[in-house]
Each structure stands twice: as structure tokens, then as C-alpha cells.
């Protein structure tokens, strides 16, 4: 019986491998043999989760043709991977990817580090900040006071607590977007919301248009749902969307769904202006595409000029009939990732369909956490907590930018006016290899290809500004050490033992 559970075609694997561009070798440096470079490339793809474990690899002859190398090179690379535990083979069944005993299976997302690893490893993988106290404690205490009446019920509210649905609807109405409670469904975080939307609208094989780059965990969620992702390149720098490309993709590919982050886009930090929002909604409506607007970063503006000028109107403001735009919001980024409360705003019939489908998923969202968010919204605690979050993110951003410019002056990035992430072009280095070497120097960073489709953005890394002060400075020092290891092929002087930081 074959041990593989999926397969990677020769053309697909070739695209992933050829995306791993490296800086040209300097004087006196030696390139590895071709088979070794191929084995290292496949190993990196497995470690990053871009090629899943237990995926059948193409036959030697097929891959050799796709890469324009000899079959001997591919055979030697496969043999090296077998010797290192990253490949298993059986006559008649082919070869499939594996991980050596003792190595963790790649999570294929941006999972947070376990708490026991936080002392020695600086985690720049997860774009989340610690809870803004004392507001978390006060919200939970307020929720406990409101809990007794709900404790006498069954506790299942598939659409969400009526009080919280009404409060969220009221907040949209106050922003000039008339909304009824019947248009709101409370979910288990934004991921739960988008998962439910994908299952309702985009069955296996359906096309979903996504920004390129886009949020890695959402891309993976859509892949595992069987969607066919259609990437649409972002405009340069922080200019938002390239509307010519969006109109072309919506017209020619006719995707069932499109997923966008208009407010401080993850990972680039771009902020789409009102004209772009209006034109995208019009284009989606004309193509019959449902536009999913992720607003999880919308309240994380970090510059006073943004507050003074006012944020652009929400994407759903340009869809008064409610037939084109589904909005997703969350407390996870603006407040705390541990507060797994998200919501969907959509037409009432869509909300009813989402609620009906929920009976086969998670049934509902925890009552106590809903009460805590409702307490924050109803008491003004939310605004004060988010103000604290903005100040912390601003300080962290400025510290990280200063440290990067000092330690890695050839790395390129634009400083966003909000959100939680920097999108960094890594001076011609491979983002995948930087991520690998970062594990050796004590800094965890996700590589650019996690945020793209089919190996795009190999020359980038995403750096969230979730650490500040001395930790941000040390993170930049460790990234510089990782960059030196990449430049020398990992054969440079061993990095010093990372200093321990206690958050």
C-alpha cells in the first residue's frame, strides 16, 4: 500500500524550486553540486510546508525534464534526501516526502511558538501582541457579572448572542452603514468566519481571487478547502490595489469569491483608498463575484494624520444593496488574539445560510468571550484598549524600523501607517533560507513564499512589529547574522548563543 496521501507534479515542483533565487556567489565562495542544491531546495519546501509531508514526488525522469537537468542529478538528490530522512521510497509506489524522526511536522501556517521556546527564540512569525491590560481583565470580570442568566439556558447561539449582534450592528450604523442585527453572525475568530464563507460559496475546484501577496493562513485555509487560487498582484509600495489587474482577473477568470484586506493589508501594510474600494466593488458586482472584505486591521491606524483625515469608508459602504460584499471583522488583532471572537456582516439571507450550515461545524462561539467583547463595546473599554494597542504597535514599529536600517541597510521596505507588519525585500537573499538560518541564530521569521501562490515572493520576509526596545534591536542583530549565514551557504562562523529575553 502506498504511503503517500497527495502528489506534486513535475511542473509544479519545478516552479517552486526555481522560485528559490539566491544572491550570486561572491568571490572565493563555492556553489554546492547541482544534486546538493536540488536536495536542499526540496528539503526547504518540506520544512516550510509548501510541499506537504507524505506527498508523492515526480519520477526522476519527469523532474529532470522539467528542470532541464540530468536524471543522474535528480537520482542523487533523491538519494541524499532519503539518507537525511526527508524522502521515503518503495518499488512500485514511488517516492514521497517525510520528516526525520524527532523533527516537528511543518504546520503549513504561522502558528505561534510554544511558550517554553519564547525565552531563547525571538518570535517574528505571529503578528499578534500581548493583551492590553487592564482591559482584558476588566472585560472578563464584566462578562462574569452578565453570565448568570445565560447559564440557565442551553448556551448554544449559532448566530451569536443577540446582545452582541445588536451591538456590532449598531457600530456599523454609527459609521454610516445602516445594519440590522439580522445581518450579523458572530464567529470563532476571523478564520472561522472565512472558513464558513468558503464552504458556503466556493466548493472544491471553485476559483477564488486573492491579493498577491496575501495572508498566509487564509491562503492555506482556501487551499485545503480545494479552492483554485487566482493571484492578483498588489500595486507597488503601499499604493493599494492595481485596479487594472483586478478588472482583468474578475472579467476573465470569473472567480466565485474574491478575498481582500483593504485596511493595512497583511502583509504589505497597504491602505486602499475610497476610489479603489468603489471601483473594486463595481467590478465584482459586474462579474458576479462575491467580495469578502477582511477588516481585522481596520482600527490599527498608527499615524495621527490618518486619524485627522479619517479612514476610508468601509468596503461594504459601496454596496448598499448588500448583494456583493461580505464583511469579516475580529477582535483578535485590534484587541487580543486569545479573544477568539469574529463576525460576519452580510445580507440577511446569507447570514441565515451561514447559520444553518454551522450546525455541521462548531455550533456556536463561546458565550463568555462574547459577553466580554460586548462589555468592551458597550462601556467604551474597546476604544481605550485599542488606543493602548496603537501606541504599543507604533513604538514597536519605530524601534524595529530603526534597528533594521542600522543592521541591514540594503533591505528594502515601506513603512506602513497602520497594521502590524513590514513587508521586506531581503537584499537579494532567499526568504526561505533566511527563515531556515534564523532558526539557528535565534529569530523566527516567515518567508515570503508563505504569502504567495506557487512559490512567489522568495526574495521577501514578513516582519511583524510585535516586539520593541532591546528585543527589536536584538531581533535585527540576529536577522543580520542569519543573512550572513545565507550568504556563506551556512558555512560561516557559528552564531553566538542567543541571549534570553523574558517578555
Short mmCIF file of C-alpha atoms in Angstrom, two decimals:
data_model
loop_
_atom_site.label_atom_id
_atom_site.label_comp_id
_atom_site.label_asym_id
_atom_site.label_seq_id
_atom_site.Cartn_x
_atom_site.Cartn_y
_atom_site.Cartn_z
CA UNK A 1 0.00 0.00 0.00
CA UNK A 2 1.38 3.45 -0.96
CA UNK A 3 2.36 5.69 1.93
CA UNK A 4 1.70 8.97 0.14
CA UNK A 5 -1.53 10.96 0.56
CA UNK A 6 -1.09 13.63 -2.13
CA UNK A 7 1.07 14.25 -5.18
CA UNK A 8 3.21 17.09 -6.53
CA UNK A 9 3.54 17.32 -10.30
CA UNK A 10 6.87 17.85 -12.02
CA UNK A 11 5.90 21.27 -13.41
CA UNK A 12 4.59 22.45 -10.04
CA UNK A 13 7.70 21.27 -8.18
CA UNK A 14 9.91 22.90 -10.81
CA UNK A 15 8.11 26.24 -10.31
CA UNK A 16 8.57 26.04 -6.55
CA UNK A 17 12.23 25.16 -6.87
CA UNK A 18 13.12 27.79 -9.46
CA UNK A 19 11.49 30.45 -7.25
CA UNK A 20 14.29 29.94 -4.70
CA UNK A 21 16.56 32.59 -6.14
CA UNK A 22 19.77 33.24 -4.26
CA UNK A 23 22.25 36.10 -4.34
CA UNK A 24 25.09 35.39 -6.81
CA UNK A 25 28.08 33.76 -5.17
CA UNK A 26 30.78 36.20 -4.09
CA UNK A 27 34.48 35.96 -4.90
CA UNK A 28 36.06 32.84 -3.45
CA UNK A 29 32.72 31.24 -2.49
CA UNK A 30 31.84 27.78 -3.79
CA UNK A 31 28.48 26.69 -5.08
CA UNK A 32 27.23 23.27 -3.97
CA UNK A 33 26.96 20.48 -6.56
CA UNK A 34 23.77 20.51 -8.59
CA UNK A 35 22.32 17.46 -6.83
CA UNK A 36 23.00 19.03 -3.42
CA UNK A 37 21.32 22.30 -4.41
CA UNK A 38 18.30 20.31 -5.62
CA UNK A 39 18.11 18.24 -2.44
CA UNK A 40 18.41 21.39 -0.30
CA UNK A 41 15.65 23.06 -2.28
CA UNK A 42 13.23 20.16 -1.82
CA UNK A 43 14.12 19.91 1.88
CA UNK A 44 13.33 23.61 2.35
CA UNK A 45 9.98 23.21 0.63
CA UNK A 46 9.10 20.37 3.01
CA UNK A 47 10.30 22.22 6.12
CA UNK A 48 8.21 25.26 5.19
CA UNK A 49 5.16 23.17 4.43
CA UNK A 50 4.97 24.37 0.82
CA UNK A 51 5.30 20.73 -0.20
CA UNK A 52 3.31 18.68 2.31
CA UNK A 53 4.65 15.67 4.17
CA UNK A 54 3.60 12.37 2.54
CA UNK A 55 3.36 13.99 -0.89
CA UNK A 56 4.43 11.80 -3.81
CA UNK A 57 7.25 13.41 -5.78
CA UNK A 58 7.50 13.13 -9.57
CA UNK A 59 9.55 10.36 -11.12
CA UNK A 60 13.22 11.12 -11.66
CA UNK A 61 12.91 11.37 -15.45
CA UNK A 62 9.88 13.71 -15.28
CA UNK A 63 11.54 16.10 -12.83
CA UNK A 64 14.80 16.06 -14.79
CA UNK A 65 12.92 17.15 -17.92
CA UNK A 66 11.07 19.93 -16.09
CA UNK A 67 14.28 21.26 -14.51
CA UNK A 68 16.48 20.73 -17.59
CA UNK A 69 19.00 18.71 -15.59
CA UNK A 70 20.26 15.16 -15.95
CA UNK A 71 18.37 12.24 -14.48
CA UNK A 72 21.56 11.40 -12.57
CA UNK A 73 21.31 14.76 -10.75
CA UNK A 74 17.73 14.07 -9.68
CA UNK A 75 18.57 10.50 -8.63
CA UNK A 76 21.48 11.73 -6.49
CA UNK A 77 19.29 14.40 -4.90
CA UNK A 78 16.57 11.85 -4.05
CA UNK A 79 19.20 9.54 -2.58
CA UNK A 80 20.57 12.36 -0.41
CA UNK A 81 17.06 13.16 0.83
CA UNK A 82 16.45 9.50 1.66
CA UNK A 83 19.68 9.43 3.65
CA UNK A 84 18.60 12.52 5.62
CA UNK A 85 15.11 11.18 6.34
CA UNK A 86 13.22 13.64 4.10
CA UNK A 87 12.23 11.05 1.50
CA UNK A 88 10.92 7.51 1.57
CA UNK A 89 10.58 5.18 -1.39
CA UNK A 90 9.12 1.81 -2.26
CA UNK A 91 9.44 -0.06 -5.52
CA UNK A 92 6.25 0.30 -7.49
CA UNK A 93 4.91 3.04 -5.21
CA UNK A 94 7.37 5.84 -5.97
CA UNK A 95 8.95 8.30 -3.54
CA UNK A 96 7.19 10.57 -1.07
CA UNK A 97 8.25 13.32 1.32
CA UNK A 98 8.83 12.68 5.01
CA UNK A 99 10.41 14.33 8.04
CA UNK A 100 13.20 12.72 10.07
CA UNK A 101 12.37 11.23 13.45
CA UNK A 102 12.37 13.95 16.10
CA UNK A 103 11.59 16.78 13.67
CA UNK A 104 8.22 18.55 14.02
CA UNK A 105 5.83 18.18 11.12
CA UNK A 106 5.51 21.58 9.36
CA UNK A 107 2.27 23.30 10.34
CA UNK A 108 1.99 24.99 6.93
CA UNK A 109 0.87 28.21 8.62
CA UNK A 110 2.08 30.86 11.00
CA UNK A 111 1.49 29.01 14.24
CA UNK A 112 2.80 30.72 17.41
CA UNK A 113 5.83 29.33 19.18
CA UNK A 114 5.14 27.22 22.27
CA UNK A 115 5.64 29.25 25.47
CA UNK A 116 8.69 27.22 26.52
CA UNK A 117 10.58 28.38 23.41
CA UNK A 118 9.97 32.08 23.90
CA UNK A 119 12.94 32.63 26.22
CA UNK A 120 15.63 31.85 23.67
CA UNK A 121 13.84 32.42 20.34
CA UNK A 122 12.53 35.83 19.25
CA UNK A 123 9.23 35.11 17.53
CA UNK A 124 8.55 37.26 14.47
CA UNK A 125 6.24 34.67 12.99
CA UNK A 126 2.98 35.57 14.71
CA UNK A 127 1.57 39.08 14.11
CA UNK A 128 -0.12 39.41 17.49
CA UNK A 129 0.56 41.48 20.60
CA UNK A 130 0.04 40.65 24.28
CA UNK A 131 -3.33 41.54 25.78
CA UNK A 132 -3.90 45.25 26.53
CA UNK A 133 -4.30 45.17 30.27
CA UNK A 134 -6.14 46.06 32.41
CA UNK A 135 -8.85 45.88 29.76
CA UNK A 136 -8.79 42.11 29.28
CA UNK A 137 -9.24 41.50 33.00
CA UNK A 138 -11.99 44.12 33.25
CA UNK A 139 -13.81 42.68 30.25
CA UNK A 140 -13.75 39.15 31.68
CA UNK A 141 -14.93 40.41 35.07
CA UNK A 142 -17.75 42.29 33.38
CA UNK A 143 -18.66 39.17 31.40
CA UNK A 144 -18.82 37.07 34.55
CA UNK A 145 -21.31 39.52 36.04
CA UNK A 146 -23.52 39.16 32.97
CA UNK A 147 -23.19 35.38 32.73
CA UNK A 148 -25.79 34.02 35.26
CA UNK A 149 -28.91 34.50 33.05
CA UNK A 150 -27.18 32.72 30.15
CA UNK A 151 -26.08 29.86 32.40
CA UNK A 152 -29.74 28.90 32.76
CA UNK A 153 -30.06 28.36 29.01
CA UNK A 154 -28.66 25.70 26.67
CA UNK A 155 -25.79 28.07 25.77
CA UNK A 156 -25.94 27.40 22.02
CA UNK A 157 -26.31 30.56 19.94
CA UNK A 158 -25.36 29.66 16.36
CA UNK A 159 -25.80 33.23 15.13
CA UNK A 160 -24.21 34.73 18.24
CA UNK A 161 -25.59 36.34 21.39
CA UNK A 162 -28.44 38.70 20.47
CA UNK A 163 -26.93 41.49 22.56
CA UNK A 164 -23.57 41.28 20.76
CA UNK A 165 -25.16 41.03 17.32
CA UNK A 166 -27.16 44.17 18.07
CA UNK A 167 -24.07 45.97 19.36
CA UNK A 168 -21.99 45.13 16.27
CA UNK A 169 -24.87 46.22 14.00
CA UNK A 170 -25.12 49.48 15.93
CA UNK A 171 -21.41 50.16 15.44
CA UNK A 172 -21.73 49.78 11.66
CA UNK A 173 -24.81 52.01 11.64
CA UNK A 174 -22.91 54.68 13.60
CA UNK A 175 -20.30 54.67 10.80
CA UNK A 176 -22.98 55.50 8.22
CA UNK A 177 -23.62 51.89 7.13
CA UNK A 178 -27.20 51.01 8.19
CA UNK A 179 -27.11 47.48 9.60
CA UNK A 180 -29.65 45.24 11.32
CA UNK A 181 -28.77 42.52 13.87
CA UNK A 182 -30.09 40.01 11.31
CA UNK A 183 -27.10 40.93 9.11
CA UNK A 184 -24.58 39.84 11.76
CA UNK A 185 -23.26 36.39 12.67
CA UNK A 186 -20.70 36.03 15.46
CA UNK A 187 -17.94 33.53 14.68
CA UNK A 188 -14.92 31.92 16.30
CA UNK A 189 -12.42 34.48 15.04
CA UNK A 190 -12.00 35.80 11.51
CA UNK A 191 -10.63 32.41 10.40
CA UNK A 192 -13.89 30.77 11.44
CA UNK A 193 -15.82 33.38 9.50
CA UNK A 194 -13.85 32.96 6.28
CA UNK A 195 -13.90 29.17 6.57
CA UNK A 196 -17.71 29.28 6.78
CA UNK A 197 -17.93 31.66 3.80
CA UNK A 198 -15.64 29.48 1.67
CA UNK A 199 -17.65 26.35 2.40
CA UNK A 200 -20.90 28.14 1.52
CA UNK A 201 -19.78 29.84 -1.68
CA UNK A 202 -16.68 28.12 -3.02
CA UNK A 203 -16.86 24.36 -3.29
CA UNK A 204 -13.92 22.22 -4.31
CA UNK A 205 -12.46 23.41 -7.60
CA UNK A 206 -14.04 26.88 -7.46
CA UNK A 207 -11.84 29.89 -8.23
CA UNK A 208 -11.06 32.45 -5.51
CA UNK A 209 -9.23 35.64 -6.45
CA UNK A 210 -6.72 36.73 -3.81
CA UNK A 211 -4.29 39.59 -3.43
CA UNK A 212 -0.71 38.66 -4.17
CA UNK A 213 0.77 38.60 -1.58
CA UNK A 214 -1.97 37.80 0.92
CA UNK A 215 -2.40 36.44 4.46
CA UNK A 216 -0.70 33.04 4.61
CA UNK A 217 -3.15 31.29 6.93
CA UNK A 218 -6.13 32.30 4.79
CA UNK A 219 -4.39 31.08 1.63
CA UNK A 220 -3.75 27.73 3.28
CA UNK A 221 -7.34 27.50 4.53
CA UNK A 222 -8.57 28.03 0.97
CA UNK A 223 -6.13 25.50 -0.49
CA UNK A 224 -7.24 22.84 1.96
CA UNK A 225 -10.87 23.59 1.07
CA UNK A 226 -9.95 22.65 -2.51
CA UNK A 227 -10.18 26.16 -3.98
CA UNK A 228 -8.24 27.22 -7.09
CA UNK A 229 -6.45 30.42 -6.09
CA UNK A 230 -6.13 33.19 -8.67
CA UNK A 231 -3.47 35.70 -7.58
CA UNK A 232 -3.85 39.42 -8.33
CA UNK A 233 -0.67 41.47 -7.85
CA UNK A 234 -0.74 44.40 -5.44
CA UNK A 235 0.37 47.85 -6.64
CA UNK A 236 3.94 48.87 -5.85
CA UNK A 237 4.84 50.03 -2.34
CA UNK A 238 1.83 50.97 -0.24
CA UNK A 239 -0.36 52.09 -3.15
CA UNK A 240 -3.10 49.54 -2.50
CA UNK A 241 -4.69 47.59 -5.33
CA UNK A 242 -3.81 47.54 -9.01
CA UNK A 243 -7.31 48.08 -10.35
CA UNK A 244 -6.45 47.28 -13.99
CA UNK A 245 -5.31 43.82 -12.91
CA UNK A 246 -8.35 43.32 -10.70
CA UNK A 247 -10.76 44.19 -13.51
CA UNK A 248 -8.96 41.84 -15.87
CA UNK A 249 -8.98 38.90 -13.44
CA UNK A 250 -12.62 39.38 -12.45
CA UNK A 251 -13.65 39.66 -16.11
CA UNK A 252 -11.60 36.76 -17.48
CA UNK A 253 -11.45 34.26 -14.57
CA UNK A 254 -14.95 35.00 -13.17
CA UNK A 255 -14.00 33.77 -9.67
CA UNK A 256 -16.81 32.77 -7.34
CA UNK A 257 -15.16 34.65 -4.44
CA UNK A 258 -12.53 37.36 -4.04
CA UNK A 259 -10.74 37.91 -0.73
CA UNK A 260 -9.20 41.31 0.06
CA UNK A 261 -7.73 43.21 3.03
CA UNK A 262 -8.36 46.89 2.28
CA UNK A 263 -7.22 48.27 5.65
CA UNK A 264 -3.49 47.96 6.39
CA UNK A 265 -3.14 44.87 4.27
CA UNK A 266 -1.42 41.80 5.70
CA UNK A 267 1.47 41.51 4.87
CA UNK A 268 2.25 44.74 2.96
CA UNK A 269 0.51 47.29 5.20
CA UNK A 270 -1.14 49.00 2.20
CA UNK A 271 -4.31 51.06 2.69
CA UNK A 272 -6.74 51.07 -0.25
CA UNK A 273 -8.31 54.46 -0.93
CA UNK A 274 -12.02 55.11 -1.42
CA UNK A 275 -11.82 55.25 -5.20
CA UNK A 276 -10.16 51.80 -5.30
CA UNK A 277 -12.82 50.40 -2.98
CA UNK A 278 -15.66 51.77 -5.06
CA UNK A 279 -14.15 50.51 -8.33
CA UNK A 280 -13.44 47.04 -6.92
CA UNK A 281 -17.00 46.63 -5.64
CA UNK A 282 -18.36 47.74 -9.03
CA UNK A 283 -16.06 45.29 -10.86
CA UNK A 284 -17.02 42.41 -8.55
CA UNK A 285 -20.72 43.16 -8.98
CA UNK A 286 -20.36 43.19 -12.76
CA UNK A 287 -18.51 39.85 -12.71
CA UNK A 288 -20.94 38.17 -10.32
CA UNK A 289 -18.15 37.69 -7.77
CA UNK A 290 -18.78 37.79 -4.03
CA UNK A 291 -16.22 40.11 -2.44
CA UNK A 292 -15.02 39.15 1.05
CA UNK A 293 -13.56 42.20 2.81
CA UNK A 294 -11.38 41.37 5.83
CA UNK A 295 -11.46 44.30 8.28
CA UNK A 296 -9.44 42.81 11.11
CA UNK A 297 -6.77 45.56 10.86
CA UNK A 298 -9.16 48.47 10.23
CA UNK A 299 -8.78 50.14 13.64
CA UNK A 300 -4.99 49.83 13.83
CA UNK A 301 -4.03 53.17 12.25
CA UNK A 302 -0.79 54.38 13.80
CA UNK A 303 -0.38 57.94 12.47
CA UNK A 304 -2.31 60.98 13.67
CA UNK A 305 -2.58 62.20 10.07
CA UNK A 306 -4.69 59.12 9.30
CA UNK A 307 -6.98 59.88 12.23
CA UNK A 308 -7.21 63.56 11.24
CA UNK A 309 -8.03 62.82 7.61
CA UNK A 310 -10.32 59.95 8.52
CA UNK A 311 -10.08 56.36 7.40
CA UNK A 312 -11.62 55.50 4.04
CA UNK A 313 -15.17 54.26 4.25
CA UNK A 314 -15.59 50.53 4.74
CA UNK A 315 -15.79 48.42 1.60
CA UNK A 316 -19.40 47.46 2.35
CA UNK A 317 -20.35 51.17 2.26
CA UNK A 318 -20.09 50.95 -1.54
CA UNK A 319 -22.55 48.04 -1.68
CA UNK A 320 -25.78 49.48 -0.27
CA UNK A 321 -27.87 46.64 -1.64
CA UNK A 322 -25.69 44.12 0.21
CA UNK A 323 -25.57 41.72 -2.74
CA UNK A 324 -21.82 41.80 -3.42
CA UNK A 325 -19.79 42.41 -0.25
CA UNK A 326 -19.42 40.18 2.80
CA UNK A 327 -17.50 41.84 5.63
CA UNK A 328 -15.41 39.99 8.19
CA UNK A 329 -14.29 41.60 11.44
CA UNK A 330 -12.48 40.37 14.52
CA UNK A 331 -11.27 41.29 18.00
CA UNK A 332 -8.05 39.29 17.53
CA UNK A 333 -5.74 41.92 16.01
CA UNK A 334 -7.13 45.13 17.48
CA UNK A 335 -7.57 43.66 20.97
CA UNK A 336 -6.00 40.23 21.61
CA UNK A 337 -5.52 37.05 19.59
CA UNK A 338 -6.66 34.99 22.58
CA UNK A 339 -10.10 36.62 22.30
CA UNK A 340 -11.40 34.36 19.55
CA UNK A 341 -14.37 36.49 18.56
CA UNK A 342 -15.06 37.40 14.95
CA UNK A 343 -18.13 38.37 12.99
CA UNK A 344 -19.68 38.42 9.53
CA UNK A 345 -21.76 41.29 8.16
CA UNK A 346 -23.81 40.26 5.11
CA UNK A 347 -27.29 40.26 3.66
CA UNK A 348 -29.81 38.53 5.97
CA UNK A 349 -30.33 35.60 3.61
CA UNK A 350 -26.56 34.94 3.51
CA UNK A 351 -26.36 35.11 7.30
CA UNK A 352 -29.23 32.62 7.57
CA UNK A 353 -27.43 30.24 5.23
CA UNK A 354 -24.19 30.56 7.19
CA UNK A 355 -26.02 29.93 10.48
CA UNK A 356 -27.80 26.87 9.05
CA UNK A 357 -24.50 25.40 7.86
CA UNK A 358 -22.95 25.96 11.27
CA UNK A 359 -24.85 23.02 12.71
CA UNK A 360 -22.29 20.80 10.97
CA UNK A 361 -19.26 22.80 12.09
CA UNK A 362 -18.71 24.36 15.54
CA UNK A 363 -22.37 25.03 16.56
CA UNK A 364 -21.50 28.40 18.08
CA UNK A 365 -18.99 30.73 19.71
CA UNK A 366 -18.18 30.63 23.47
CA UNK A 367 -20.68 32.70 25.45
CA UNK A 368 -18.24 34.13 28.00
CA UNK A 369 -15.95 35.59 25.33
CA UNK A 370 -18.92 37.11 23.51
CA UNK A 371 -20.02 38.75 26.74
CA UNK A 372 -16.51 40.11 27.27
CA UNK A 373 -16.42 41.75 23.82
CA UNK A 374 -19.94 43.10 24.33
CA UNK A 375 -18.79 44.63 27.64
CA UNK A 376 -15.88 46.33 25.85
CA UNK A 377 -18.14 47.73 23.12
CA UNK A 378 -20.86 48.94 25.48
CA UNK A 379 -18.64 50.61 28.12
CA UNK A 380 -16.10 52.43 25.96
CA UNK A 381 -13.43 49.99 27.07
CA UNK A 382 -12.83 48.93 23.47
CA UNK A 383 -11.76 52.42 22.37
CA UNK A 384 -9.38 52.79 25.30
CA UNK A 385 -7.89 49.33 24.79
CA UNK A 386 -7.39 49.91 21.06
CA UNK A 387 -5.72 53.28 21.79
CA UNK A 388 -3.28 51.41 24.04
CA UNK A 389 -2.73 48.83 21.31
CA UNK A 390 -1.98 51.56 18.74
CA UNK A 391 0.60 53.21 20.99
CA UNK A 392 2.35 49.90 21.62
CA UNK A 393 2.37 48.94 17.93
CA UNK A 394 3.67 52.39 16.93
CA UNK A 395 6.59 52.20 19.38
CA UNK A 396 7.43 48.66 18.25
CA UNK A 397 7.26 49.63 14.58
CA UNK A 398 9.59 52.59 15.02
CA UNK A 399 12.08 50.54 17.05
CA UNK A 400 12.15 47.70 14.51
CA UNK A 401 12.49 50.09 11.54
CA UNK A 402 15.43 51.87 13.20
CA UNK A 403 17.17 48.60 14.05
CA UNK A 404 16.69 47.13 10.56
CA UNK A 405 18.03 50.23 8.85
CA UNK A 406 21.12 50.08 11.06
CA UNK A 407 21.82 46.33 10.84
CA UNK A 408 20.55 45.56 7.33
CA UNK A 409 20.77 48.77 5.29
CA UNK A 410 20.34 47.00 1.94
CA UNK A 411 16.96 45.53 2.91
CA UNK A 412 14.07 47.49 1.39
CA UNK A 413 10.62 48.24 2.79
CA UNK A 414 7.99 50.96 3.01
CA UNK A 415 6.86 51.99 6.50
CA UNK A 416 3.09 51.46 6.75
CA UNK A 417 0.81 53.93 8.52
CA UNK A 418 -1.04 51.16 10.31
CA UNK A 419 -1.46 47.43 10.84
CA UNK A 420 1.14 45.14 12.37
CA UNK A 421 3.54 44.08 9.60
CA UNK A 422 6.50 45.12 7.46
CA UNK A 423 6.90 43.53 4.03
CA UNK A 424 10.64 43.43 3.43
CA UNK A 425 12.68 42.76 0.30
CA UNK A 426 15.70 40.95 1.77
CA UNK A 427 18.56 42.39 -0.27
CA UNK A 428 18.52 39.66 -2.92
CA UNK A 429 18.58 36.80 -0.41
CA UNK A 430 16.23 33.81 -0.34
CA UNK A 431 13.47 34.31 2.20
CA UNK A 432 13.20 30.55 2.67
CA UNK A 433 16.88 30.26 3.55
CA UNK A 434 16.68 33.28 5.85
CA UNK A 435 13.86 31.54 7.71
CA UNK A 436 15.96 28.38 7.98
CA UNK A 437 19.08 30.21 9.19
CA UNK A 438 17.02 32.35 11.53
CA UNK A 439 16.22 29.20 13.50
CA UNK A 440 19.98 28.82 14.04
CA UNK A 441 20.53 32.45 15.11
CA UNK A 442 17.52 32.62 17.41
CA UNK A 443 14.91 34.56 15.42
CA UNK A 444 11.83 33.05 13.85
CA UNK A 445 10.64 34.73 10.68
CA UNK A 446 8.20 33.60 7.96
CA UNK A 447 9.49 33.69 4.40
CA UNK A 448 7.76 35.50 1.57
CA UNK A 449 6.52 32.42 -0.34
CA UNK A 450 4.12 31.62 2.50
CA UNK A 451 2.18 34.71 1.43
CA UNK A 452 2.12 33.92 -2.29
CA UNK A 453 0.83 31.33 -4.70
CA UNK A 454 3.19 28.73 -6.26
CA UNK A 455 6.50 29.99 -4.93
CA UNK A 456 6.11 33.75 -5.42
CA UNK A 457 7.99 36.26 -3.21
CA UNK A 458 11.04 34.17 -2.50
CA UNK A 459 13.06 37.37 -2.02
CA UNK A 460 10.85 38.65 0.82
CA UNK A 461 10.19 38.12 4.52
CA UNK A 462 7.35 39.42 6.67
CA UNK A 463 8.37 41.12 9.91
CA UNK A 464 5.57 41.96 12.35
CA UNK A 465 6.27 44.76 14.81
CA UNK A 466 5.25 42.77 17.83
CA UNK A 467 8.48 43.32 19.79
CA UNK A 468 10.10 46.60 20.75
CA UNK A 469 13.01 48.19 22.57
CA UNK A 470 16.01 45.98 23.21
CA UNK A 471 14.21 42.90 21.83
CA UNK A 472 13.60 44.61 18.48
CA UNK A 473 17.28 45.59 18.33
CA UNK A 474 18.37 42.04 19.13
CA UNK A 475 15.96 40.67 16.52
CA UNK A 476 17.65 42.81 13.86
CA UNK A 477 21.11 41.63 15.03
CA UNK A 478 20.01 38.01 14.74
CA UNK A 479 18.48 38.61 11.32
CA UNK A 480 21.77 40.12 10.18
CA UNK A 481 23.58 37.02 11.47
CA UNK A 482 21.10 34.82 9.59
CA UNK A 483 21.71 36.85 6.42
CA UNK A 484 25.46 36.30 6.73
CA UNK A 485 24.90 32.56 7.06
CA UNK A 486 22.75 32.58 3.92
CA UNK A 487 25.44 34.48 2.02
CA UNK A 488 28.08 31.93 3.02
CA UNK A 489 25.86 28.93 2.38
CA UNK A 490 25.54 28.22 6.10
CA UNK A 491 29.26 27.64 6.48
CA UNK A 492 30.14 30.90 8.24
CA UNK A 493 31.19 31.18 11.82
CA UNK A 494 28.62 29.77 14.19
CA UNK A 495 26.37 32.37 15.73
CA UNK A 496 26.79 33.20 19.38
CA UNK A 497 24.33 31.54 21.71
CA UNK A 498 21.21 33.73 21.55
CA UNK A 499 20.62 35.87 24.60
CA UNK A 500 17.48 35.07 26.53
CA UNK A 501 14.68 37.62 26.71
CA UNK A 502 11.69 37.27 29.00
CA UNK A 503 8.59 39.03 27.73
#
